CSV table of C-alpha atoms in Angstrom, one decimal:
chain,number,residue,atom,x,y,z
A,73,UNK,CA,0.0,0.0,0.0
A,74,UNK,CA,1.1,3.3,-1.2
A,75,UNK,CA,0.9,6.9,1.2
A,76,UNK,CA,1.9,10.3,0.9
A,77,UNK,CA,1.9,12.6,3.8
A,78,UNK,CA,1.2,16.7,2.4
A,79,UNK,CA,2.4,18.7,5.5
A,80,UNK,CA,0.9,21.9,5.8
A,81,UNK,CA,1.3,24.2,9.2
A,82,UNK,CA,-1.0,27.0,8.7
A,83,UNK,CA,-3.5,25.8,6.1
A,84,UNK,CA,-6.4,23.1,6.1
A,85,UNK,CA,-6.3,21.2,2.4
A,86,UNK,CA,-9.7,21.1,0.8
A,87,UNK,CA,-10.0,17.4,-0.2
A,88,UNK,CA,-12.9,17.9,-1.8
A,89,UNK,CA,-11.1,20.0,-4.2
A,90,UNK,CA,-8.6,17.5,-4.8
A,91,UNK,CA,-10.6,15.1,-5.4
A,92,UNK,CA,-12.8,16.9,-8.2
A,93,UNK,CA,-9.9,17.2,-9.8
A,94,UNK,CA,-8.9,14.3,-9.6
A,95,UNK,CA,-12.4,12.5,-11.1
A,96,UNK,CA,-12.8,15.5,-13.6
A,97,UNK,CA,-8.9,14.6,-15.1
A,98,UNK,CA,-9.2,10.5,-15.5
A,99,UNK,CA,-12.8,11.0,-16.7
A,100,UNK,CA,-11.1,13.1,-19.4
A,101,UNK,CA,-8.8,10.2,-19.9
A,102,UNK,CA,-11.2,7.3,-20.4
A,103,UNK,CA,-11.3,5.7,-16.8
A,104,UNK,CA,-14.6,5.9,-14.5
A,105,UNK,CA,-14.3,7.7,-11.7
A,106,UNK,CA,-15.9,8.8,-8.8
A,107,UNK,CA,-15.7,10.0,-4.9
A,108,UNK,CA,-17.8,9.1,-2.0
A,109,UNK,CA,-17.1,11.6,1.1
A,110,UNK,CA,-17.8,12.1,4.8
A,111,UNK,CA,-16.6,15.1,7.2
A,112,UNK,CA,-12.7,14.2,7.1
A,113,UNK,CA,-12.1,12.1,4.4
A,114,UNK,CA,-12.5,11.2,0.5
A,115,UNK,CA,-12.5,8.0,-1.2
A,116,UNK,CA,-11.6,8.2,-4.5
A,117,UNK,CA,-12.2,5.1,-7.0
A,118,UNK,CA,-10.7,5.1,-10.7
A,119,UNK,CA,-11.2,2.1,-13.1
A,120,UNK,CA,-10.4,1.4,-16.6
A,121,UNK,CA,-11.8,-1.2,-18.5
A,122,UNK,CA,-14.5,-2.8,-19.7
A,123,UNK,CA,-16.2,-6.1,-18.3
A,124,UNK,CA,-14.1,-7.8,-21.1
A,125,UNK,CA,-10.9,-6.7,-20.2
A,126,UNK,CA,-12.0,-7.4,-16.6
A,127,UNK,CA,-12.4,-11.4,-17.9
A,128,UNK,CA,-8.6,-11.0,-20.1
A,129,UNK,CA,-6.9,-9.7,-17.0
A,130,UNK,CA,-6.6,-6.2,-18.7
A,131,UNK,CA,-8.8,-4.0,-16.5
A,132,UNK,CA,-7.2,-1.5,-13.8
A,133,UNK,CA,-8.9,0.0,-10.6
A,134,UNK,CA,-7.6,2.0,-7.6
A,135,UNK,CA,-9.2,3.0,-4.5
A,136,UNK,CA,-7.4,6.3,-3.4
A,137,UNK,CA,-8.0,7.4,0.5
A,138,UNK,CA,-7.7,11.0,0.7
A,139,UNK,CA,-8.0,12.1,4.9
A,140,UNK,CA,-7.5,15.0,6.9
A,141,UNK,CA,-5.3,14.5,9.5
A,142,UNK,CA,-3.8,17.5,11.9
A,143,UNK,CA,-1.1,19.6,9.7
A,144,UNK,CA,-2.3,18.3,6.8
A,145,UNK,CA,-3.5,15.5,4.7
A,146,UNK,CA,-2.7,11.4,4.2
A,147,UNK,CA,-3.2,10.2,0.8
A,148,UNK,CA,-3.3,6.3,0.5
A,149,UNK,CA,-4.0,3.8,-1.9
A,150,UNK,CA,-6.1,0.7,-1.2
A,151,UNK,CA,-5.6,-2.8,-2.5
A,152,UNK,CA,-5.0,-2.4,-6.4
A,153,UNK,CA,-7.7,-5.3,-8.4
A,154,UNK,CA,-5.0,-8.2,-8.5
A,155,UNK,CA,-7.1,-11.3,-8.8
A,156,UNK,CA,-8.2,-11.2,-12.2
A,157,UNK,CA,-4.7,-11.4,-13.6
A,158,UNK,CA,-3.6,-13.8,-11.3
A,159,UNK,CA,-6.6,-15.8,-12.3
A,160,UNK,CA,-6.0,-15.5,-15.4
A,161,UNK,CA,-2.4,-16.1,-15.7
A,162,UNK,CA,-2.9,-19.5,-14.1
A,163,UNK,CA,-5.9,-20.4,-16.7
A,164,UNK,CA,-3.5,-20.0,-19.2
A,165,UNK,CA,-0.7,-21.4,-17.9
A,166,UNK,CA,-3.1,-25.0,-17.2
A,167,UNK,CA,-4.9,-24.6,-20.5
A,168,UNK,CA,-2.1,-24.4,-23.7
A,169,UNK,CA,-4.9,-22.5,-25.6
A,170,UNK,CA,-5.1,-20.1,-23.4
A,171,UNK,CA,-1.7,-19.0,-23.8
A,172,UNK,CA,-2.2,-15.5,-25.0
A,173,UNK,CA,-4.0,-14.5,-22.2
A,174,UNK,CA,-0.4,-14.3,-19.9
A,175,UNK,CA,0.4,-11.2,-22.2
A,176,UNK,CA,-3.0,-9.5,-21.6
A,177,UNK,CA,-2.8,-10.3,-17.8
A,178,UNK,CA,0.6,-9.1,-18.2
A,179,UNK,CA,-0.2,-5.7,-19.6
A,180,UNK,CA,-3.4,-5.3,-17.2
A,181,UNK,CA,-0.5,-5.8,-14.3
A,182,UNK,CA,1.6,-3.2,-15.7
A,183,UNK,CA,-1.6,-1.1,-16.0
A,184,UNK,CA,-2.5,-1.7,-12.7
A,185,UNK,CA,1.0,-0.4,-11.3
A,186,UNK,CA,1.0,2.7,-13.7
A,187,UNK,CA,-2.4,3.4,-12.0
A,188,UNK,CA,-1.1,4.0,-8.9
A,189,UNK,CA,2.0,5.7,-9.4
A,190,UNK,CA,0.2,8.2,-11.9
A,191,UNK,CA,-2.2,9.1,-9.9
A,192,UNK,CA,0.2,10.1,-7.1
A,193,UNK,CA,2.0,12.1,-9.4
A,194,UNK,CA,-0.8,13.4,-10.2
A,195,UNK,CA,-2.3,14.0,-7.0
A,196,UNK,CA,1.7,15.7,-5.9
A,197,UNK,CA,1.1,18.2,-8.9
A,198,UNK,CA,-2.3,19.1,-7.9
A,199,UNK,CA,-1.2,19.3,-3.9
A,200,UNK,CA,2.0,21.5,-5.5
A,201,UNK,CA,-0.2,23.6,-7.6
A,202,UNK,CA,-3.0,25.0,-4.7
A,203,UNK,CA,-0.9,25.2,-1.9
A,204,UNK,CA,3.3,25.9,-2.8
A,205,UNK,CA,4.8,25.6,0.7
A,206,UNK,CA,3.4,21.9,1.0
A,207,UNK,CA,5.9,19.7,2.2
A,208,UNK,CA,5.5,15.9,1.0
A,209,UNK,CA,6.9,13.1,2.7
A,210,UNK,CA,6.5,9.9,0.3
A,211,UNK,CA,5.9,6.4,2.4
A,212,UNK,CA,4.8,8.1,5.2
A,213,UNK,CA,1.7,7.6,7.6
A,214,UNK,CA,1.7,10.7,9.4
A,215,UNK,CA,4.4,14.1,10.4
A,216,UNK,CA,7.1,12.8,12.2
A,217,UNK,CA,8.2,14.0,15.6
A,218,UNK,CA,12.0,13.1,15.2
């Protein structure tokens, strides 16, 4: 599991905001998105693919945890969709016509990690963009006292 940490002394981050932007930008890409909120923190869920790809190990999803914390903001991201290309990997490793499918589970892996670290970058930009002095600490659950 993935987390950033954007520090922030004298300024509240609007993760509402963020996360807007964040929907409104991989919408514009292709990939569904969508957020689901309460007082202190944002889910946000991104997914590319159809059903089919879903089936050919092709499809990517991330759930992205965007939460207020005191001096600033923890992003994380959830479990990444791993099963189907495991699943399919193994069906075509036990069924020789099936072979094919270990390149499309391969490249819905690769997607799958690209998710992730794009949307952090993403996320780092848009952080960087709306508030300048933000300090990020990559890997991080929280500030740190030492």
């Amino acid at each position: 599991m993935d987390a950033r940490f954007y520090n922030l002394k004298n300024q509240e981050i609007n993760i509402e905001t963020l996360a807007n932007s964040l929907v409104n930008a991989y919408r514009s890409q292709g990939y569904q998105a969508q957020y689901v909120k309460d007082q202190d923190q944002i889910i946000v869920q991104f997914k590319k693919g159809s059903d089919f790809e879903a089936v050919i190990g092709m499809q990517a999803a991330l759930s992205l945890s965007l939460q207020r914390t005191e001096g600033g903001m923890t992003a994380t991201a959830g479990q990444q969709k791993w099963i189907d290309k495991v699943a399919v990997g193994a069906a075509s490793l036990m069924v020789p016509i099936l072979a094919p499918l270990v390149l499309t589970a391969g490249f819905g892996a690769l997607r799958q990690i690209n998710l992730a670290h794009q949307v952090f970058s993403f996320l780092d930009g848009l952080v960087r963009q709306q508030y300048p002095e933000v300090q990020i600490n990559p890997n991080a659950q929280g500030p740190s006292f030492f």
